[in-house]
Amino acid sequence: MCNLIMEEKGLNITSCINNYVENVRSSLKIRWNKWDKNLIEHSTYEVIGGILARQCSLAIQLSTNLQMWNEEIAPIILRTMADNHINLAWILVNPKEHSEKFIIHGLGQLKLDLEHRKNNLDETMKGEIEEYIEREEQFINSQKYTFLTEVNLGSWSGLNTRKMAEEAGIIDFYNYVYQPFSNCTHSTWAHISKYNTDLSKNPLHKFFRHPIIIDFEPHINYLNLAGKYLDKSMREFDRVFKLNINEDSAFDILLKELNELSSEKNN
């Protein structure tokens, strides 16, 4: 349960957020249960189901943490959601082949990490690290034997993110969401100059920029964006697999409840 109060609006949105979280969990469960599965090709279902679960988890974490609703933190989460949505959309173009690529690359990355750790064992923590390595190898082997796992140092899809978005027909999403939020994620000057520096008020300093730390106020728009991106992923999944989902989306219900709460406050 969360307790969220939007001070600038005088609104306690706790019940709206708690309902949203429950509706998100329910929407994932409904889709998973309605999705006809072929257990012989289980990788497709594991990957797509896992990506949807991560999208739900990210939306829940952002929605229940008011202190993240600002220009410094929210774009990092939203950029991850954008990345996740592009991955999903591209995988849905060819679910079986693209899901297998996703798994092979992921397990390969785990194996690469293990090899690095084996080659750099700290003698003072050798026992603890060896236990960790053994657990990770067991996890990899539960899906695919370690010696068969490929290591791919490039993009898991063989394409850059922009090309994936183009092939999935969502290049506008890439241009207007993924790319702008990347500035915050990668701490580029485009972000830092706006939110971590300010012009000196002394005219003798010749417009010298000095470092600042902003005390951000939460903006509910970031909650709206997280809900919107999750809703996009759910709708894309429903479109491809032609699921008959009769329930209102968690996002639509959230918007309705927030609008009703705002109307009550103004009356």
Short mmCIF file of C-alpha atoms in Angstrom, two decimals:
data_model
loop_
_atom_site.label_atom_id
_atom_site.label_comp_id
_atom_site.label_asym_id
_atom_site.label_seq_id
_atom_site.Cartn_x
_atom_site.Cartn_y
_atom_site.Cartn_z
CA MET A 1 0.00 0.00 0.00
CA CYS A 2 1.19 3.55 -0.65
CA ASN A 3 0.24 6.94 0.73
CA LEU A 4 0.58 9.63 -1.92
CA ILE A 5 -0.59 13.21 -1.58
CA MET A 6 -0.19 15.74 -4.38
CA GLU A 7 0.37 18.82 -2.22
CA GLU A 8 0.08 21.37 -5.02
CA LYS A 9 -3.40 20.07 -5.87
CA GLY A 10 -4.42 19.07 -2.36
CA LEU A 11 -5.30 15.59 -3.60
CA ASN A 12 -4.75 12.32 -1.80
CA ILE A 13 -4.34 9.88 -4.67
CA THR A 14 -3.50 6.87 -2.51
CA SER A 15 -6.61 4.89 -3.42
CA CYS A 16 -6.14 5.63 -7.14
CA ILE A 17 -2.58 4.33 -7.09
CA ASN A 18 -3.39 1.27 -5.03
CA ASN A 19 -6.23 0.41 -7.41
CA TYR A 20 -3.91 0.94 -10.37
CA VAL A 21 -1.33 -1.47 -8.94
CA GLU A 22 -3.97 -4.15 -8.41
CA ASN A 23 -5.40 -3.61 -11.89
CA VAL A 24 -1.94 -3.87 -13.47
CA ARG A 25 -1.31 -7.17 -11.70
CA SER A 26 -4.73 -8.42 -12.76
CA SER A 27 -4.26 -7.37 -16.41
CA LEU A 28 -1.04 -9.37 -16.68
CA LYS A 29 -2.61 -12.43 -15.07
CA ILE A 30 -5.68 -12.26 -17.34
CA ARG A 31 -3.56 -12.10 -20.49
CA TRP A 32 -1.27 -14.90 -19.39
CA ASN A 33 -4.22 -17.17 -18.63
CA LYS A 34 -6.06 -16.37 -21.88
CA TRP A 35 -3.00 -16.85 -24.07
CA ASP A 36 -3.03 -20.27 -25.78
CA LYS A 37 0.41 -21.76 -25.32
CA ASN A 38 2.48 -24.36 -27.15
CA LEU A 39 4.81 -25.78 -24.50
CA ILE A 40 7.13 -27.18 -27.18
CA GLU A 41 8.05 -23.61 -28.11
CA HIS A 42 8.11 -22.35 -24.54
CA SER A 43 10.83 -19.75 -25.15
CA THR A 44 8.36 -17.51 -26.99
CA TYR A 45 5.97 -17.43 -24.05
CA GLU A 46 8.71 -17.06 -21.45
CA VAL A 47 10.30 -14.08 -23.19
CA ILE A 48 7.12 -12.20 -24.09
CA GLY A 49 5.52 -12.95 -20.73
CA GLY A 50 8.69 -11.85 -18.94
CA ILE A 51 8.94 -8.60 -20.89
CA LEU A 52 5.31 -7.77 -20.10
CA ALA A 53 5.93 -8.58 -16.43
CA ARG A 54 8.94 -6.25 -16.37
CA GLN A 55 6.90 -3.48 -17.98
CA CYS A 56 4.23 -3.96 -15.31
CA SER A 57 6.84 -3.98 -12.55
CA LEU A 58 8.46 -0.77 -13.79
CA ALA A 59 5.10 1.00 -14.00
CA ILE A 60 4.21 -0.16 -10.48
CA GLN A 61 7.54 0.94 -9.01
CA LEU A 62 7.31 4.39 -10.58
CA SER A 63 3.64 4.87 -9.72
CA THR A 64 4.14 4.05 -6.03
CA ASN A 65 7.26 6.20 -5.50
CA LEU A 66 6.30 9.86 -5.50
CA GLN A 67 9.92 11.00 -5.09
CA MET A 68 10.70 9.54 -8.52
CA TRP A 69 8.20 11.80 -10.29
CA ASN A 70 10.78 14.37 -11.35
CA GLU A 71 13.07 15.27 -14.22
CA GLU A 72 16.11 13.64 -12.62
CA ILE A 73 14.80 10.12 -11.95
CA ALA A 74 11.57 9.46 -13.87
CA PRO A 75 13.18 9.67 -17.36
CA ILE A 76 15.59 6.88 -16.38
CA ILE A 77 12.67 4.56 -15.61
CA LEU A 78 10.67 5.75 -18.62
CA ARG A 79 13.64 5.25 -20.96
CA THR A 80 13.89 1.67 -19.67
CA MET A 81 10.17 1.20 -20.34
CA ALA A 82 10.66 2.59 -23.85
CA ASP A 83 13.55 0.19 -24.44
CA ASN A 84 11.42 -2.67 -23.14
CA HIS A 85 8.51 -1.70 -25.40
CA ILE A 86 10.71 -1.55 -28.50
CA ASN A 87 12.14 -4.98 -27.63
CA LEU A 88 8.61 -6.34 -27.26
CA ALA A 89 7.35 -4.79 -30.50
CA TRP A 90 10.31 -6.16 -32.47
CA ILE A 91 10.00 -9.63 -30.93
CA LEU A 92 6.31 -9.69 -31.85
CA VAL A 93 7.26 -9.26 -35.53
CA ASN A 94 8.70 -12.82 -35.45
CA PRO A 95 8.02 -14.22 -31.95
CA LYS A 96 9.81 -17.59 -32.17
CA GLU A 97 13.04 -16.49 -33.87
CA HIS A 98 13.38 -13.19 -32.02
CA SER A 99 12.61 -14.72 -28.62
CA GLU A 100 15.36 -17.28 -29.10
CA LYS A 101 17.82 -14.50 -29.98
CA PHE A 102 16.81 -12.66 -26.83
CA ILE A 103 17.47 -15.72 -24.65
CA ILE A 104 20.76 -16.70 -26.30
CA HIS A 105 22.13 -13.18 -25.88
CA GLY A 106 20.97 -12.90 -22.27
CA LEU A 107 22.44 -16.23 -21.20
CA GLY A 108 25.62 -15.39 -23.09
CA GLN A 109 25.94 -12.17 -21.09
CA LEU A 110 25.55 -14.12 -17.84
CA LYS A 111 28.25 -16.56 -18.95
CA LEU A 112 30.58 -13.70 -19.87
CA ASP A 113 30.09 -12.15 -16.43
CA LEU A 114 30.94 -15.48 -14.79
CA GLU A 115 34.13 -15.82 -16.81
CA HIS A 116 35.22 -12.34 -15.71
CA ARG A 117 34.58 -13.23 -12.07
CA LYS A 118 36.46 -16.53 -12.37
CA ASN A 119 39.47 -14.70 -13.79
CA ASN A 120 39.46 -12.06 -11.06
CA LEU A 121 38.78 -13.98 -7.86
CA ASP A 122 39.45 -12.00 -4.68
CA GLU A 123 41.21 -14.47 -2.37
CA THR A 124 39.69 -12.80 0.70
CA MET A 125 36.18 -13.53 -0.63
CA LYS A 126 36.96 -16.66 -2.67
CA GLY A 127 34.48 -18.95 -0.93
CA GLU A 128 31.59 -16.50 -1.19
CA ILE A 129 32.30 -15.70 -4.85
CA GLU A 130 32.65 -19.38 -5.76
CA GLU A 131 29.22 -20.04 -4.22
CA TYR A 132 27.80 -17.21 -6.30
CA ILE A 133 29.42 -18.58 -9.46
CA GLU A 134 28.02 -22.04 -8.77
CA ARG A 135 24.49 -20.66 -8.29
CA GLU A 136 24.71 -18.65 -11.51
CA GLU A 137 25.99 -21.66 -13.48
CA GLN A 138 23.11 -23.75 -12.15
CA PHE A 139 20.69 -21.03 -13.26
CA ILE A 140 22.20 -20.93 -16.76
CA ASN A 141 22.29 -24.71 -17.03
CA SER A 142 18.64 -24.93 -16.02
CA GLN A 143 17.86 -23.21 -19.32
CA LYS A 144 20.80 -24.18 -21.54
CA TYR A 145 24.12 -25.87 -20.78
CA THR A 146 26.94 -23.43 -20.10
CA PHE A 147 29.27 -24.89 -22.75
CA LEU A 148 26.58 -24.44 -25.41
CA THR A 149 25.79 -20.84 -24.57
CA GLU A 150 27.00 -18.30 -27.10
CA VAL A 151 28.53 -14.99 -26.07
CA ASN A 152 27.38 -12.06 -28.18
CA LEU A 153 29.11 -8.76 -27.43
CA GLY A 154 26.88 -6.82 -29.82
CA SER A 155 23.19 -6.05 -29.90
CA TRP A 156 21.05 -9.06 -29.00
CA SER A 157 18.91 -8.51 -32.10
CA GLY A 158 21.79 -7.80 -34.46
CA LEU A 159 20.27 -4.34 -35.03
CA ASN A 160 20.48 -0.99 -33.32
CA THR A 161 17.44 0.21 -31.40
CA ARG A 162 16.39 2.67 -34.10
CA LYS A 163 16.35 -0.07 -36.75
CA MET A 164 14.35 -2.33 -34.45
CA ALA A 165 11.80 0.44 -33.98
CA GLU A 166 11.61 0.97 -37.75
CA GLU A 167 11.02 -2.73 -38.43
CA ALA A 168 8.36 -2.84 -35.70
CA GLY A 169 6.60 0.21 -37.16
CA ILE A 170 7.12 2.42 -34.09
CA ILE A 171 9.82 4.86 -35.24
CA ASP A 172 7.80 7.82 -33.89
CA PHE A 173 7.90 6.24 -30.44
CA TYR A 174 11.67 5.94 -30.75
CA ASN A 175 12.07 9.56 -31.87
CA TYR A 176 9.77 11.18 -29.32
CA VAL A 177 10.31 8.92 -26.28
CA TYR A 178 13.39 6.71 -26.40
CA GLN A 179 15.84 9.25 -27.76
CA PRO A 180 14.90 12.27 -25.57
CA PHE A 181 14.91 10.21 -22.36
CA SER A 182 18.32 8.81 -23.31
CA ASN A 183 19.83 12.20 -22.43
CA CYS A 184 18.94 11.68 -18.77
CA THR A 185 19.90 7.99 -18.75
CA HIS A 186 23.35 8.67 -20.18
CA SER A 187 23.87 11.95 -18.28
CA THR A 188 24.63 13.94 -21.43
CA TRP A 189 25.13 17.71 -21.51
CA ALA A 190 21.63 18.04 -22.94
CA HIS A 191 20.32 16.90 -19.54
CA ILE A 192 23.02 18.21 -17.19
CA SER A 193 22.98 21.75 -18.60
CA LYS A 194 19.23 21.96 -17.88
CA TYR A 195 18.97 20.32 -14.49
CA ASN A 196 22.43 20.32 -12.89
CA THR A 197 23.82 23.74 -13.79
CA ASP A 198 22.54 27.31 -13.80
CA LEU A 199 23.75 30.66 -15.09
CA SER A 200 25.48 32.89 -12.59
CA LYS A 201 23.41 35.95 -11.68
CA ASN A 202 26.56 38.03 -11.51
CA PRO A 203 27.01 39.85 -14.88
CA LEU A 204 30.76 39.93 -14.30
CA HIS A 205 30.88 36.14 -14.55
CA LYS A 206 30.08 36.31 -18.28
CA PHE A 207 27.23 33.75 -18.23
CA PHE A 208 29.34 31.22 -16.34
CA ARG A 209 27.35 28.09 -15.43
CA HIS A 210 27.68 26.76 -11.89
CA PRO A 211 26.56 23.40 -10.43
CA ILE A 212 23.18 23.16 -8.69
CA ILE A 213 21.08 20.50 -6.97
CA ILE A 214 17.38 21.09 -7.55
CA ASP A 215 14.78 20.21 -4.93
CA PHE A 216 12.26 18.81 -7.39
CA GLU A 217 8.53 18.83 -6.83
CA PRO A 218 6.76 15.68 -8.03
CA HIS A 219 4.92 15.96 -11.36
CA ILE A 220 1.99 13.62 -11.87
CA ASN A 221 2.65 13.67 -15.63
CA TYR A 222 5.37 11.07 -15.08
CA LEU A 223 2.77 8.73 -13.60
CA ASN A 224 0.68 9.33 -16.72
CA LEU A 225 3.61 8.48 -19.01
CA ALA A 226 4.44 5.24 -17.18
CA GLY A 227 0.81 4.17 -17.43
CA LYS A 228 0.68 5.12 -21.11
CA TYR A 229 3.80 3.12 -22.04
CA LEU A 230 2.59 0.02 -20.20
CA ASP A 231 -0.76 0.38 -21.94
CA LYS A 232 1.01 0.54 -25.31
CA SER A 233 2.78 -2.73 -24.59
CA MET A 234 -0.42 -4.45 -23.49
CA ARG A 235 -2.31 -3.26 -26.56
CA GLU A 236 0.47 -4.39 -28.91
CA PHE A 237 0.44 -7.82 -27.28
CA ASP A 238 -3.36 -8.01 -27.58
CA ARG A 239 -3.23 -6.96 -31.24
CA VAL A 240 -0.69 -9.59 -32.28
CA PHE A 241 -2.26 -12.50 -30.42
CA LYS A 242 -5.85 -11.34 -30.97
CA LEU A 243 -6.85 -11.79 -27.35
CA ASN A 244 -10.41 -10.88 -26.46
CA ILE A 245 -9.86 -8.68 -23.41
CA ASN A 246 -13.16 -7.22 -22.23
CA GLU A 247 -11.89 -5.45 -19.12
CA ASP A 248 -11.03 -1.74 -19.13
CA SER A 249 -7.29 -1.16 -19.10
CA ALA A 250 -5.55 -0.30 -15.84
CA PHE A 251 -4.47 2.99 -17.40
CA ASP A 252 -7.99 3.99 -18.47
CA ILE A 253 -9.32 3.22 -14.99
CA LEU A 254 -6.51 5.26 -13.41
CA LEU A 255 -7.25 8.29 -15.59
CA LYS A 256 -10.96 8.03 -14.83
CA GLU A 257 -10.40 7.83 -11.07
CA LEU A 258 -7.93 10.74 -11.08
CA ASN A 259 -10.35 12.89 -13.10
CA GLU A 260 -13.20 12.04 -10.72
CA LEU A 261 -11.03 12.90 -7.72
CA SER A 262 -10.05 16.22 -9.27
CA SER A 263 -13.68 17.03 -10.08
CA GLU A 264 -14.75 16.31 -6.50
CA LYS A 265 -12.02 18.61 -5.21
CA ASN A 266 -13.14 21.45 -7.48
CA ASN A 267 -16.84 21.14 -6.58
#
